[in-house]
Structure formats: structure tokens, C-alpha cells
Coordinates of C-alpha atoms in Angstrom, one line a residue:
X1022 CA 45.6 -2.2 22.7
X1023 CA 42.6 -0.7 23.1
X1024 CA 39.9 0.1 20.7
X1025 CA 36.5 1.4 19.9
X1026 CA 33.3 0.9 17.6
X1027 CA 33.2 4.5 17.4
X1028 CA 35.2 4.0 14.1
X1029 CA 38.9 6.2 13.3
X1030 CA 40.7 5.1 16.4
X1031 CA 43.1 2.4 16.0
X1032 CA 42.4 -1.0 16.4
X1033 CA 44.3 -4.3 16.6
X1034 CA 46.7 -4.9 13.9
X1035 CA 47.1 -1.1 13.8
X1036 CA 44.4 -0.8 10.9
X1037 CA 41.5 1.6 11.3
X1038 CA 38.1 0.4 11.7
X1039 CA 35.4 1.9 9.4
X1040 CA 32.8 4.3 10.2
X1041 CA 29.8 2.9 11.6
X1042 CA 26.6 3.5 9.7
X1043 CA 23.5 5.3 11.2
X1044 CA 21.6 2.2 12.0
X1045 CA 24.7 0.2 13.7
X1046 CA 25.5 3.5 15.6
X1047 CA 21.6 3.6 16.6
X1048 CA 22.0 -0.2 18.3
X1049 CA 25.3 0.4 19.9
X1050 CA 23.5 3.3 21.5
X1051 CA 20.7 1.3 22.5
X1052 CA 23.3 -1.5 24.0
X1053 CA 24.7 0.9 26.1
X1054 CA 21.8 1.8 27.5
X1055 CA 20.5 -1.6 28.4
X1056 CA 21.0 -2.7 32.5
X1057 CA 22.2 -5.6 31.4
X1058 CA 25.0 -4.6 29.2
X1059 CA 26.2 -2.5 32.4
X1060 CA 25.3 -5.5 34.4
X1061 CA 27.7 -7.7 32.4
X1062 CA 31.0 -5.3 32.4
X1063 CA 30.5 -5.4 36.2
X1064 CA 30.4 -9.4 36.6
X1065 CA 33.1 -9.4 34.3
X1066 CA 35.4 -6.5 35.4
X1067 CA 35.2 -8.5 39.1
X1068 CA 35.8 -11.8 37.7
X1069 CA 38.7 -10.5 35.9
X1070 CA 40.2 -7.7 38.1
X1071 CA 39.8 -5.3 34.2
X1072 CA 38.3 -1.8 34.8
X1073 CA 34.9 -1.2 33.4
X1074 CA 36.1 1.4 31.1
X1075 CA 38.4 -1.0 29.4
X1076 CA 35.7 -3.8 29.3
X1077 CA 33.4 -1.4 27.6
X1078 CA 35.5 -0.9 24.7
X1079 CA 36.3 -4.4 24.6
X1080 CA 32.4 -5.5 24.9
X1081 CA 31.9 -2.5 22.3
X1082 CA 33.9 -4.0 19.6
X1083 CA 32.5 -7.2 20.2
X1084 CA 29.0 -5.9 19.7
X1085 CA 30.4 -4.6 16.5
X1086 CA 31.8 -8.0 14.9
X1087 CA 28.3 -9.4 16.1
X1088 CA 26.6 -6.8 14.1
X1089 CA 29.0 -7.1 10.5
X1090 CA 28.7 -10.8 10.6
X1091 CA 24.8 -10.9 11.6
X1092 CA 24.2 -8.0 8.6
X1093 CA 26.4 -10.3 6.2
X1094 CA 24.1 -13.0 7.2
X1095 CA 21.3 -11.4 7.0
X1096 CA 22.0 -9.7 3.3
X1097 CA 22.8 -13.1 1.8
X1098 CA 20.0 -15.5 3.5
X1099 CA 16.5 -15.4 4.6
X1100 CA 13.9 -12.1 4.3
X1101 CA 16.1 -9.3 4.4
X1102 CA 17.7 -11.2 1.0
X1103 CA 14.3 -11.6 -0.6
X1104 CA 13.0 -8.0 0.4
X1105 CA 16.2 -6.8 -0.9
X1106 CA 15.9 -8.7 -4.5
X1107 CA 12.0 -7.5 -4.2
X1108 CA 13.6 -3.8 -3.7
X1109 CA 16.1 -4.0 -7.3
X1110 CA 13.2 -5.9 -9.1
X1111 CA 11.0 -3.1 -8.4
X1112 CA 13.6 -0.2 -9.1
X1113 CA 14.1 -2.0 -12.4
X1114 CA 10.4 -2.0 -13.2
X1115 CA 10.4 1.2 -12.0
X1116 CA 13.4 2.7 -14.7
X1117 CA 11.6 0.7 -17.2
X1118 CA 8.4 2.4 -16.9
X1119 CA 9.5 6.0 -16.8
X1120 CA 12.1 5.1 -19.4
X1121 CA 8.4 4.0 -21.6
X1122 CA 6.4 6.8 -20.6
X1123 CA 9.6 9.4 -21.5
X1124 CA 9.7 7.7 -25.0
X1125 CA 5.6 7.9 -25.4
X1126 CA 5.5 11.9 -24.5
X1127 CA 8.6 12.3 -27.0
X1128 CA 6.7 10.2 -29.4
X1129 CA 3.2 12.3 -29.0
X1130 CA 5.2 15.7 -28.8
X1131 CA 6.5 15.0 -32.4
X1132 CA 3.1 14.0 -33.5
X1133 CA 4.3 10.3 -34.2
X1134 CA 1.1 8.4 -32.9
X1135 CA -0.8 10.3 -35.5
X1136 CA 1.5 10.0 -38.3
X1137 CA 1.7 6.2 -38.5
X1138 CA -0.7 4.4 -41.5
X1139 CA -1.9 1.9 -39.0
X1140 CA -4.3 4.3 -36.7
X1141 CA -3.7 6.7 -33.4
X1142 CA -1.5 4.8 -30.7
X1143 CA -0.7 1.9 -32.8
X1144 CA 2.6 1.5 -31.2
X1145 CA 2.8 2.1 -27.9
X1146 CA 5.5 2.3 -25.8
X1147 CA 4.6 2.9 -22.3
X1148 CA 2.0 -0.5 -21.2
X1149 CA 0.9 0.5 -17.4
X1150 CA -0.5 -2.9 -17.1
X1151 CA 3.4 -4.5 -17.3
X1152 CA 4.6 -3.0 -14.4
X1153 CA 1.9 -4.2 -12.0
X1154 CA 1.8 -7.4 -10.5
X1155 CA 0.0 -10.0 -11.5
X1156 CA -3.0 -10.0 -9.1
X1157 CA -3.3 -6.5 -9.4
X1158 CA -3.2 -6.3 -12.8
X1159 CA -6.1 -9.2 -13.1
X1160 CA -8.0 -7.2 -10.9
X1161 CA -7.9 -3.8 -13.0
X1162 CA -8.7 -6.0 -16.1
X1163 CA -11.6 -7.4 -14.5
X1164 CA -12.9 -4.0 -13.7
X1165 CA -12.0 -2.3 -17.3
X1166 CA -14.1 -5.6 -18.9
X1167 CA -17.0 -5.3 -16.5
X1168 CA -17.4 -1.9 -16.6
X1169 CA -16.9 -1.9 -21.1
X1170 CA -19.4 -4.3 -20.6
X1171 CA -21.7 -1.8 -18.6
X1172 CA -21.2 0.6 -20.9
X1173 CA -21.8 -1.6 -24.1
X1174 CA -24.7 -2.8 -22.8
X1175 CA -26.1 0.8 -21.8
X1176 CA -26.8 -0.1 -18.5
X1177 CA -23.8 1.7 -17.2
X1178 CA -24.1 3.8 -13.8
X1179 CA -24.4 7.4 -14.6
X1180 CA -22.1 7.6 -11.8
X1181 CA -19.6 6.2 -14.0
X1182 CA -20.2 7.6 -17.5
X1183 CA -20.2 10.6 -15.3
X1184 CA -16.6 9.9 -13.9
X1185 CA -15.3 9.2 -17.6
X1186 CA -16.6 12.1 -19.6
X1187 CA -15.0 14.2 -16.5
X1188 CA -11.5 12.4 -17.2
X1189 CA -11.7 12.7 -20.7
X1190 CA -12.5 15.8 -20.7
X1191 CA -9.6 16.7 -18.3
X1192 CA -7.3 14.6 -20.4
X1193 CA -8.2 16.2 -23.8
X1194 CA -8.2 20.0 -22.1
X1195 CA -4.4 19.5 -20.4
X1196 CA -3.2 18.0 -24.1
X1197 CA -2.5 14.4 -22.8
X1198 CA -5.4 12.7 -24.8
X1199 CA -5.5 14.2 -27.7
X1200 CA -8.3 13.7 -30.3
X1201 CA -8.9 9.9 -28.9
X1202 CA -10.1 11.5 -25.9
X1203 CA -12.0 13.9 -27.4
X1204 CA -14.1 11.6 -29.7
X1205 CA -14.7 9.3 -26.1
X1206 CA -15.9 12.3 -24.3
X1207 CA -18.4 13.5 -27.0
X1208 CA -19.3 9.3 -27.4
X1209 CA -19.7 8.8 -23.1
X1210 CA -21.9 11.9 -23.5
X1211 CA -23.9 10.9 -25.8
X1212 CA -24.6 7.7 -23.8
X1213 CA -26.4 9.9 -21.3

């Protein structure tokens, strides 16, 4: 019976082989076009007295069994398993932070951070810091510290005060920062 990795023809047990995806279809192509491959069928197809055409399909499905079990393999063991649990934590961080950042802008469009008893942004929904890792997120909290520091001390770079009035004033004139941002604008400013 013959058969083929080409996927809808039959194969043996009279079942029908499912379609190959884009990246087996993209090694079987490269396969066939190796010397070697060719090279083999015609050892083979004179050792055997079988027609070349026939040992290709044979030496076609074979290359597809090789590639399920070496994906199955490589899904459940090694790197391509840890890059593909890196790939679902990071899609679940990912949901989680625009699911926090939807749920602070419905939160600010009804005017809930300023309604509260306890002060603007008391609660706070959306933490940008959480969804970074953990180097990262030491190294922006170095940098916010140092620079407070800077500013505290009023030996900040004008470079910087610069860069921060700019933002605060961007913030505060497209609606995102609100009053907050306006009082830090006029206070950077009056740093200078």
C-alpha cells in the first residue's frame, strides 16, 4: 500500500494521515532536496530491486513518524518545554496586566480615584512593576530611588527635571494624569 506525508491519501490501515503543518512541510521540502536523501533511495532501491518512486514515499513517511515523535519529545522534555511554559507564563502576565490597566481607565473614567476618602490613586489596580521580572524590575527601582533622590536633594540634572515636566505635562494635556500630574509639573518647575 502506498502512502505519502503529503497528508489526505490513504495510508496503512486505511486511515488518513493528517495534514502536515507549515514547519513539517518546510523540512520535508528541505529533505528532499538534500543529495543524500536522493543518494539513499538509490543504494536502497539497488539493494532491494524497489523503484525509487516507491522508496520515496516509503522514506517520506518515515521522515514523517521521525518528525511527530521528535516534536512529542521535544514539547514534553528539554528547552522547547521550558520556552513553551516561559511563552503561557508570559501570556498570563500579559492578560493580567491589560485586564489591570482596563479596570484602572474604567475606574478613572468614572472618577473613582478621586472620589475615595483615603487620597487620589489610593487603590490601584494596574502595578507595572508586577509584570516585570525581577531583575528588571530592581533595576527601574534603583533608577526611580536615585533619581527621587536627585531631585530631593536639588541636585537633579536639568536634563532630567527637563524630561519630567515634558511628561507630565504631556500626561496631564492627553487626560491620563489628571490633577496629580499637574501639581508634579508645576512642583518639577519650580525646581528649576
Amino acid at each position: 500500500r502506498r502512502s505519502s506525508l503529503d497528508g489526505g491519501r490513504s495510508v496503512q490501515g486505511g486511515g488518513k494521515k493528517p495534514r502536515k503543518g507549515p514547519l513539517e512541510v518546510q523540512v520535508s521540502e528541505k529533505v528532499r532536496g538534500l543529495d543524500g536523501f536522493w543518494q539513499a533511495l538509490k543504494v536502497l532501491s539497488a539493494a532491494t530491486g524497489i523503484e525509487e518512486e516507491e522508496l520515496q514515499v516509503f522514506a517520506e513517511d518515515l521522515c514523517g513518524v521521525c518528525w511527530t515523535q521528535a516534536e512529542q519529545v521535544a514539547g514534553s522534555e528539554g528547552p522547547l518545554k521550558s520556552a513553551n511554559e516561559e511563552l503561557a507564563k508570559m501570556k498570563q502576565r500579559l492578560h493580567q496586566c491589560n485586564l489591570n490597566a482596563m479596570k484602572d481607565i474604567a475606574a478613572a473614567k468614572a472618577g473613582a480615584h478621586i472620589q475615595w476618602d483615603l487620597g487620589v490613586d489610593t487603590v490601584t489596580f494596574h502595578e507595572p512593576l508586577q509584570y516585570l521580572d525581577n531583575e528588571t524590575k530592581e533595576m527601574v527601582l534603583t533608577l526611580v530611588n536615585e533619581k527621587v533622590r536627585l531631585l530631593e536633594d536639588g541636585r537633579a540634572p536639568p536634563s532630567l527635571v527637563e524630561a519630567l515636566i515634558k511628561q507630565a505635562t504631556a500626561l496631564q494635556g492627553g487626560g491620563a494624569g489628571g490633577p496629580a500630574d499637574a501639581e508634579l509639573a508645576e512642583e518639577l518647575e519650580r525646581t528649576l
